[in-house]
PDB file of C-alpha atoms and ligand atoms in Angstrom:
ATOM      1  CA  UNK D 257      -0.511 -49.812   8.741  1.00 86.00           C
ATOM      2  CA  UNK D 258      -1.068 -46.080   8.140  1.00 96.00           C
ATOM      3  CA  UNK D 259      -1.826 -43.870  10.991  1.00 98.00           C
ATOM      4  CA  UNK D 260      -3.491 -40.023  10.664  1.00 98.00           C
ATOM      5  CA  UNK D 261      -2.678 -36.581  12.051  1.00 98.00           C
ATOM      6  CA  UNK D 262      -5.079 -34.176  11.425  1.00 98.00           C
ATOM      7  CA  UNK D 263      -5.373 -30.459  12.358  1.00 98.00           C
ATOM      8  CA  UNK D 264      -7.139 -27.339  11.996  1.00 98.00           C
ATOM      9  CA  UNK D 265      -5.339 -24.505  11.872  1.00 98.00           C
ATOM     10  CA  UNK D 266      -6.120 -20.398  11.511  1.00 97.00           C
ATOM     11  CA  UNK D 267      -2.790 -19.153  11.062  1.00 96.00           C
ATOM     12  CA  UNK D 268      -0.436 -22.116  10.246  1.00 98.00           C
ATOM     13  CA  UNK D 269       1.049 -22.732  13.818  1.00 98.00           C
ATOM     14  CA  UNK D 270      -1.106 -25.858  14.343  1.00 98.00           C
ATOM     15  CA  UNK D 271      -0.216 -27.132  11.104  1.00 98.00           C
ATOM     16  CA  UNK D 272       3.610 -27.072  11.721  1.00 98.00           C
ATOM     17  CA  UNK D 273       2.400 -28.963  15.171  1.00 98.00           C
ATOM     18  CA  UNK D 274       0.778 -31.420  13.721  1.00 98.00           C
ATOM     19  CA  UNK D 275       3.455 -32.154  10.580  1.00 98.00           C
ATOM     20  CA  UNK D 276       6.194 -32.290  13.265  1.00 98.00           C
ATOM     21  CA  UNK D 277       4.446 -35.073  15.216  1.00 98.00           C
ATOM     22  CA  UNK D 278       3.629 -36.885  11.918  1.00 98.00           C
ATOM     23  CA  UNK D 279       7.412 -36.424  10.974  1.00 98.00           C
ATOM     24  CA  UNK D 280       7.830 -38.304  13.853  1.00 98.00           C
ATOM     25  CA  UNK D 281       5.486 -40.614  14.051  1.00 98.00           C
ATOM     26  CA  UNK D 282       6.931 -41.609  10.507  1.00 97.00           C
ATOM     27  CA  UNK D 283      10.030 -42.273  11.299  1.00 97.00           C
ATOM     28  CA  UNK D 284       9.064 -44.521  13.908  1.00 96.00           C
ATOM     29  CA  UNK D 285       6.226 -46.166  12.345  1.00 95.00           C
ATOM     30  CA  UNK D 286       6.379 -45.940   8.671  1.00 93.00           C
ATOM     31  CA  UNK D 287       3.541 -44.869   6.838  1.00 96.00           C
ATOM     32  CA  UNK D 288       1.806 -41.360   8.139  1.00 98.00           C
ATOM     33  CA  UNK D 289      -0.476 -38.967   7.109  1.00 98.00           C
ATOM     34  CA  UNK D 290      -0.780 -35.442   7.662  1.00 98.00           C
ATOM     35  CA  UNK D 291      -3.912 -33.810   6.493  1.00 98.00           C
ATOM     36  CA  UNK D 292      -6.195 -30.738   7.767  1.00 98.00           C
ATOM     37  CA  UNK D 293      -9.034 -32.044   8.943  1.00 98.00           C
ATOM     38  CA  UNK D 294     -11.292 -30.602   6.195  1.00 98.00           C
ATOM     39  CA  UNK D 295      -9.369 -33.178   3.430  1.00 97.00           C
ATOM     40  CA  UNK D 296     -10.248 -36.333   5.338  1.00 98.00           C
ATOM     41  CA  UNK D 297     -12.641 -38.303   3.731  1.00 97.00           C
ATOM     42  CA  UNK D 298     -12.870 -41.358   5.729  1.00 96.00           C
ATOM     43  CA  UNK D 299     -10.855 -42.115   8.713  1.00 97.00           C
ATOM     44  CA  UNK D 300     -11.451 -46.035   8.838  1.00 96.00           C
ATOM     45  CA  UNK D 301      -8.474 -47.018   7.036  1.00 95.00           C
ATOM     46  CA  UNK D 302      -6.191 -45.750   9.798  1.00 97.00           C
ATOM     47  CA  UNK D 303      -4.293 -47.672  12.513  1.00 96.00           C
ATOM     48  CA  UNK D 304      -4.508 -44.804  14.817  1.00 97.00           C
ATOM     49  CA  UNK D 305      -5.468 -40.802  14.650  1.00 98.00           C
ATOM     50  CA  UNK D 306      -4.060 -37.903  15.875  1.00 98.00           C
ATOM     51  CA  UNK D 307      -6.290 -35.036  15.954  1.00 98.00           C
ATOM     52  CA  UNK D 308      -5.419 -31.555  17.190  1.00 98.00           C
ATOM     53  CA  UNK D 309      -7.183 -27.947  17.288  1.00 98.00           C
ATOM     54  CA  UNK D 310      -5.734 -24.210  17.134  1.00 98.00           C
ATOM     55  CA  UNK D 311      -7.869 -22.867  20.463  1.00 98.00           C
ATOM     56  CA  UNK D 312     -10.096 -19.593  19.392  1.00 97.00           C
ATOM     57  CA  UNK D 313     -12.325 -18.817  22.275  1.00 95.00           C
ATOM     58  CA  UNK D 314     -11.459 -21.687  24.465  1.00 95.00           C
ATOM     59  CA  UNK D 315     -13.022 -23.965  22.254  1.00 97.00           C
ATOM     60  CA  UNK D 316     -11.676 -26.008  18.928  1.00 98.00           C
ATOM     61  CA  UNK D 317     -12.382 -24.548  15.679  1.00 98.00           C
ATOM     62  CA  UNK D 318     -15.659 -25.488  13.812  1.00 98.00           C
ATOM     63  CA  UNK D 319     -13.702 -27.845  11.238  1.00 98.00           C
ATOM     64  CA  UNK D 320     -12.110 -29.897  13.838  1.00 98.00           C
ATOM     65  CA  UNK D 321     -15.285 -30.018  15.971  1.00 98.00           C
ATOM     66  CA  UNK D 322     -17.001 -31.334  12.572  1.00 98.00           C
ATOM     67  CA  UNK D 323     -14.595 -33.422  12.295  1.00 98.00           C
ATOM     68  CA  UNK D 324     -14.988 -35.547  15.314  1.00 98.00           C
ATOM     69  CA  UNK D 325     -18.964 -35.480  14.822  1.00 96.00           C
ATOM     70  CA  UNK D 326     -18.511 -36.335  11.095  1.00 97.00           C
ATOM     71  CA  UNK D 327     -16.486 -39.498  11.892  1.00 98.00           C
ATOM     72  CA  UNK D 328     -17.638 -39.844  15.578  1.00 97.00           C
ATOM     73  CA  UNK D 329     -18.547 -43.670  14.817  1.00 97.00           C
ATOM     74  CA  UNK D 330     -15.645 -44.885  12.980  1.00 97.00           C
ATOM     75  CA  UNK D 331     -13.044 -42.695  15.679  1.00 98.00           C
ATOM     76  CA  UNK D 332     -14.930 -44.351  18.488  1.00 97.00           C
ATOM     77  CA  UNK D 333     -13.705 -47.650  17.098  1.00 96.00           C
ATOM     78  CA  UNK D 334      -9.711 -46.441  16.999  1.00 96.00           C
ATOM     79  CA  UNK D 335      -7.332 -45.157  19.268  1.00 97.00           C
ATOM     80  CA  UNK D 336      -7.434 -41.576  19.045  1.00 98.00           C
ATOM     81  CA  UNK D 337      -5.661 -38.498  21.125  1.00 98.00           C
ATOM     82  CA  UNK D 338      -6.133 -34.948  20.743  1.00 98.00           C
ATOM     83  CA  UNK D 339      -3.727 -31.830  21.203  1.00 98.00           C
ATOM     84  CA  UNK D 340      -5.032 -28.103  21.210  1.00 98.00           C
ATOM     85  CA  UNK D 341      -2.850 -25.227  20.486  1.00 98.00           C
ATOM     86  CA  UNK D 342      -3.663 -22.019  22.556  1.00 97.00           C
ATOM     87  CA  UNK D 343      -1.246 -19.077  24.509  1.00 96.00           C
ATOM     88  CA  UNK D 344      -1.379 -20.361  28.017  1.00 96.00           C
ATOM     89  CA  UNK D 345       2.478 -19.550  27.566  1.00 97.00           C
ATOM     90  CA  UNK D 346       1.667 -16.137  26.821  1.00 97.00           C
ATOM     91  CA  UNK D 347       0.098 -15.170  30.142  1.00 97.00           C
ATOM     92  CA  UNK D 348       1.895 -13.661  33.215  1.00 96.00           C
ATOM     93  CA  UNK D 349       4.659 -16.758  34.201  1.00 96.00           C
ATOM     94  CA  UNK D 350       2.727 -17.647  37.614  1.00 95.00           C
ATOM     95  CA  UNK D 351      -0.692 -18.484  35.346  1.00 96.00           C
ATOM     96  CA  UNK D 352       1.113 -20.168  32.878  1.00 97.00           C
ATOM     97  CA  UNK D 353       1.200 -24.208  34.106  1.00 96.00           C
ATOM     98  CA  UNK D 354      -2.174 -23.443  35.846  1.00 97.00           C
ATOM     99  CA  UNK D 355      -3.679 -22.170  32.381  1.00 96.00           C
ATOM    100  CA  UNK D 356      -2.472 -24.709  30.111  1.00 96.00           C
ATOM    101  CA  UNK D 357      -3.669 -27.114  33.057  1.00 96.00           C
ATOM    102  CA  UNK D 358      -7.158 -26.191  33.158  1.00 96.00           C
ATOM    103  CA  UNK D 359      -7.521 -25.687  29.537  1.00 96.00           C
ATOM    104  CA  UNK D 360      -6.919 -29.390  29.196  1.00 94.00           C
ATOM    105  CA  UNK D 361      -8.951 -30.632  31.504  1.00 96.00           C
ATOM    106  CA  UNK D 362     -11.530 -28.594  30.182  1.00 97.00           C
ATOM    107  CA  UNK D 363     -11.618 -29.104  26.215  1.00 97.00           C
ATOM    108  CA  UNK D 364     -10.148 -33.080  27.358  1.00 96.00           C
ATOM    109  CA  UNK D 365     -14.030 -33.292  29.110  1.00 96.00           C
ATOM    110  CA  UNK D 366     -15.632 -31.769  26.210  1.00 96.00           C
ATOM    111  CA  UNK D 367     -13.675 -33.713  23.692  1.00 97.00           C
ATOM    112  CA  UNK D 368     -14.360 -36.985  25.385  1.00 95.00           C
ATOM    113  CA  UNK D 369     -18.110 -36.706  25.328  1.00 94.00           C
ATOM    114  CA  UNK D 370     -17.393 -36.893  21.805  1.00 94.00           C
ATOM    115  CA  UNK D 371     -14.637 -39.208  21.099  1.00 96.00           C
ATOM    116  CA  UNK D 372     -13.448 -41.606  23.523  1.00 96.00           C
ATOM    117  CA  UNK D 373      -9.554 -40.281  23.424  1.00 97.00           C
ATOM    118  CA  UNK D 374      -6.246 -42.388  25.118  1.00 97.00           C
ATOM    119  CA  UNK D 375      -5.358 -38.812  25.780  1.00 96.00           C
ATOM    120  CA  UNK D 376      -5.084 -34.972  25.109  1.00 97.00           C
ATOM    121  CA  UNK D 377      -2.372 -32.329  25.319  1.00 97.00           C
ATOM    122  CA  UNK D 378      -2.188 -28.230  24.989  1.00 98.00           C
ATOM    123  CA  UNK D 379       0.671 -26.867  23.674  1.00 98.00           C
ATOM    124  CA  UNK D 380       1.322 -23.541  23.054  1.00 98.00           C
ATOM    125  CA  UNK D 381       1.629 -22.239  19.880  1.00 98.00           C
ATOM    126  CA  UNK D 382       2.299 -18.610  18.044  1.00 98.00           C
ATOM    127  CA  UNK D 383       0.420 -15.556  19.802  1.00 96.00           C
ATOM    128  CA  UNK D 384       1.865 -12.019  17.672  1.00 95.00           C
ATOM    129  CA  UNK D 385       0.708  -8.745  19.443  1.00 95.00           C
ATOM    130  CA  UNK D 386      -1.308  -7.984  16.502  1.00 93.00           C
ATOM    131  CA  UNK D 387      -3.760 -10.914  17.645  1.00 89.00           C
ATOM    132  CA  UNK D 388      -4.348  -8.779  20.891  1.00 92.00           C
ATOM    133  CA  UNK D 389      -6.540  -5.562  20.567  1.00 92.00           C
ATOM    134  CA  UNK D 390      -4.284  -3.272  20.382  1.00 92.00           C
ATOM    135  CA  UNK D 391      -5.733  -1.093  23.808  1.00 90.00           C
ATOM    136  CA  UNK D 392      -4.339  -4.414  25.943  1.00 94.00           C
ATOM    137  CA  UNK D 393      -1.448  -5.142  24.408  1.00 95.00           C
ATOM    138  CA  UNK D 394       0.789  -2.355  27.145  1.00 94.00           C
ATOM    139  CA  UNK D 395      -1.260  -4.014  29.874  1.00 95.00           C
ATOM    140  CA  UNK D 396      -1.171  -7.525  29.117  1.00 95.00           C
ATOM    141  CA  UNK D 397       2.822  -6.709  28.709  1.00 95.00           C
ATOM    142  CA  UNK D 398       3.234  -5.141  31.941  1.00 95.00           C
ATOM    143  CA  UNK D 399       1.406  -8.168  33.815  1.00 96.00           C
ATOM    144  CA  UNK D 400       4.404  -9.909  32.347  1.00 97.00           C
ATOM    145  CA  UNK D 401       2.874 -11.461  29.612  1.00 97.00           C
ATOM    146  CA  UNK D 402       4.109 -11.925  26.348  1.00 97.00           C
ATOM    147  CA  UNK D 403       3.997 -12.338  22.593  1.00 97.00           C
ATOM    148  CA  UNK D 404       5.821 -15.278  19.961  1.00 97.00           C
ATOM    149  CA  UNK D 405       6.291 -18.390  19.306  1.00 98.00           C
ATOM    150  CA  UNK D 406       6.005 -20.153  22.555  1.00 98.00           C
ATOM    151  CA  UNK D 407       5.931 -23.911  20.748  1.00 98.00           C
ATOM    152  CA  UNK D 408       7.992 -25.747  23.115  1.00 98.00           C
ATOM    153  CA  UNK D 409       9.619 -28.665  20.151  1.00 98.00           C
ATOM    154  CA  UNK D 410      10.627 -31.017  22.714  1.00 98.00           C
ATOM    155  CA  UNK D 411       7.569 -31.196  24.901  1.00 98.00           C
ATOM    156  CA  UNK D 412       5.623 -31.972  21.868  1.00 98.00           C
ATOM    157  CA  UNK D 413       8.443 -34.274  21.231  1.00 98.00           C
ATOM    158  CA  UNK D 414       8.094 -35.881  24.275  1.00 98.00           C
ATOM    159  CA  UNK D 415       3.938 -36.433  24.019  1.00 98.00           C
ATOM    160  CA  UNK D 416       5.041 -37.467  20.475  1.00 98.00           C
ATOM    161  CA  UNK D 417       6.724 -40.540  21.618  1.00 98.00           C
ATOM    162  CA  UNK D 418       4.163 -41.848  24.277  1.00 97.00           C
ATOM    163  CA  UNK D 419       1.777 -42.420  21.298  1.00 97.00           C
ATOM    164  CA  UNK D 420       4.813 -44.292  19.112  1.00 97.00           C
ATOM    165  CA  UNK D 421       5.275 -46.494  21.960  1.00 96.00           C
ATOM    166  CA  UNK D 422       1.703 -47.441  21.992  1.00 94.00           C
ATOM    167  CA  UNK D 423       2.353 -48.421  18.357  1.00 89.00           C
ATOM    168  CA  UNK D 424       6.007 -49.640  17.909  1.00 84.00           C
ATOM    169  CA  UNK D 425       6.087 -53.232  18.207  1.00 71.00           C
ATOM    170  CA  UNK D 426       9.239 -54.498  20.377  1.00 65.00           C
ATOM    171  CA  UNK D 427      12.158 -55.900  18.125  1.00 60.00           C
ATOM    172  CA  UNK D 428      12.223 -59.670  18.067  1.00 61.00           C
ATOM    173  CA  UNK D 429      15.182 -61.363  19.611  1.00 64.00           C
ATOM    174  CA  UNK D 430      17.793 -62.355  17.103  1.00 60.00           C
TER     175      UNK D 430
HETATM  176  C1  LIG R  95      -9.354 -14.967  17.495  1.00 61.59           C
HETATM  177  C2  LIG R  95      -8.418 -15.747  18.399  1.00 61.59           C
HETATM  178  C3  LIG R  95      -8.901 -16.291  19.570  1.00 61.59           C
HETATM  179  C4  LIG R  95      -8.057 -17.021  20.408  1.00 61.59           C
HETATM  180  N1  LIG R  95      -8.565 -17.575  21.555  1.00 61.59           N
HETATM  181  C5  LIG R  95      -7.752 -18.304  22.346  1.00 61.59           C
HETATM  182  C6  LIG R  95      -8.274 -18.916  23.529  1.00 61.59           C
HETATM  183  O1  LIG R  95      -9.433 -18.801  23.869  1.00 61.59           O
HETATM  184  N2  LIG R  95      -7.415 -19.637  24.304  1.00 61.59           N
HETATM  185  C7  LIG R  95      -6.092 -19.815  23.959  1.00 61.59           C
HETATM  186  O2  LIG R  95      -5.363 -20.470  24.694  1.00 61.59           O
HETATM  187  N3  LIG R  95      -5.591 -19.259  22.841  1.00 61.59           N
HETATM  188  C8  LIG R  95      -6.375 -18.514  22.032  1.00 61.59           C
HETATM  189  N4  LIG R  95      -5.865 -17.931  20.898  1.00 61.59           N
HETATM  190  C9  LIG R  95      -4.443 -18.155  20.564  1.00 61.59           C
HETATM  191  C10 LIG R  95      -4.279 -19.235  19.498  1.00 61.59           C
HETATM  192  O3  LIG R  95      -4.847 -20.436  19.873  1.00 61.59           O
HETATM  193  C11 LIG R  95      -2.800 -19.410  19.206  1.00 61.59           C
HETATM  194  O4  LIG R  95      -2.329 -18.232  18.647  1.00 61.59           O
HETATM  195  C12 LIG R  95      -2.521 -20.595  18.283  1.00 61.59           C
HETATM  196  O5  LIG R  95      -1.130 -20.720  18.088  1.00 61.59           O
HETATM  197  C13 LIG R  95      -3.235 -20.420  16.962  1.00 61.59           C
HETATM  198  O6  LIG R  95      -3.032 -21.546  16.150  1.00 61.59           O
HETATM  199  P1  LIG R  95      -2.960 -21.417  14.560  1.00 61.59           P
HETATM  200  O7  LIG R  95      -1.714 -20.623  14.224  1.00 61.59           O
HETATM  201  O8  LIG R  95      -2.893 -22.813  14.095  1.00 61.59           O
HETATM  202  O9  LIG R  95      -4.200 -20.725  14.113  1.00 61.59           O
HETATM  203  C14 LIG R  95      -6.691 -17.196  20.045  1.00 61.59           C
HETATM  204  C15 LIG R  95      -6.198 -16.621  18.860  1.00 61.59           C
HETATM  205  C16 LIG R  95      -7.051 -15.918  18.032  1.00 61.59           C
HETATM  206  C17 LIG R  95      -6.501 -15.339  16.758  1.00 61.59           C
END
């Protein structure tokens, strides 16, 4: 069985998402593929899909979005979640949960109308100053927000290994 993570990525920090939750899926599961969504050619082959988004705008980039319309038959007839990658880590600390929380329960409803999904996740990714206009940066630091890479490993980790238990099969008694 071969399973699929695809991702569309501006500036790479979506990629490294999505290879470190196919590193992991393949260690639990075997056979995995990583590919941006723009090299997938057919998705029916897969066991289950992975799909996830850099966030420009509040929405998913155009590939990814083509994507899921491209394939939208043969993804309705898979299990298939969805992570987005955005900065709600960046903001001031008290808008932080609240962000990431309504940013995925927003693009979750919008990505569902599309795809049916088992679920969807935003992480945070990489947000460098230079990505902010440069007149907001002072402000947007002295609300107490902030700039880096705000990937939190083990939380994508931990959403990781809720889809490899929907997968792993349990070990046979000896
Ligand atoms: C032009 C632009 C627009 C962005 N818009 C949003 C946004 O609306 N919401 C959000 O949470 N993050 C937004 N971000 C932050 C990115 O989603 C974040 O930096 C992410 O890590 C980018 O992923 P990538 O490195 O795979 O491109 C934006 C970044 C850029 C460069």
């Amino acid at each position: 069985m071969t399973y699929l993570v695809a991702y569309a990525s501006a500036l790479g920090s979506t990629r490294e998402v999505a290879q470190r939750v196919a590193s992991r899926m393949e260690v639990a599961l075997g056979d995995v593929e990583c590919r941006s969504v723009e090299e997938v050619v057919f998705v029916s082959r897969y066991e289950g899909i992975v799909v996830g988004s850099a966030i420009h705008n509040q929405a998913w980039l155009p590939p990814a979005l083509l994507f899921l319309s491209r394939h939208e038959l043969e993804l309705a007839k898979r299990p298939v979640w969805a992570f987005s990658v955005g900065m709600a880590d960046a903001l001031p600390k008290p808008f932080r949960k609240r962000g990431a929380a309504i940013q995925q329960e927003r693009l979750g409803r919008v990505l569902s109308k599309r795809v049916p999904l088992r679920g969807h996740k935003v992480f945070s990714g990489v947000y460098k100053a230079r990505q902010m206009p440069a007149p907001l940066r002072l402000m947007f630091r002295l609300a107490g927000g902030r700039f880096g890479d705000l990937r939190d490993w083990s939380a994508i980790d931990a959403w990781t290994d809720q889809i490899i238990a929907r997968f792993a099969k349990p070990r046979s008694p000896l």
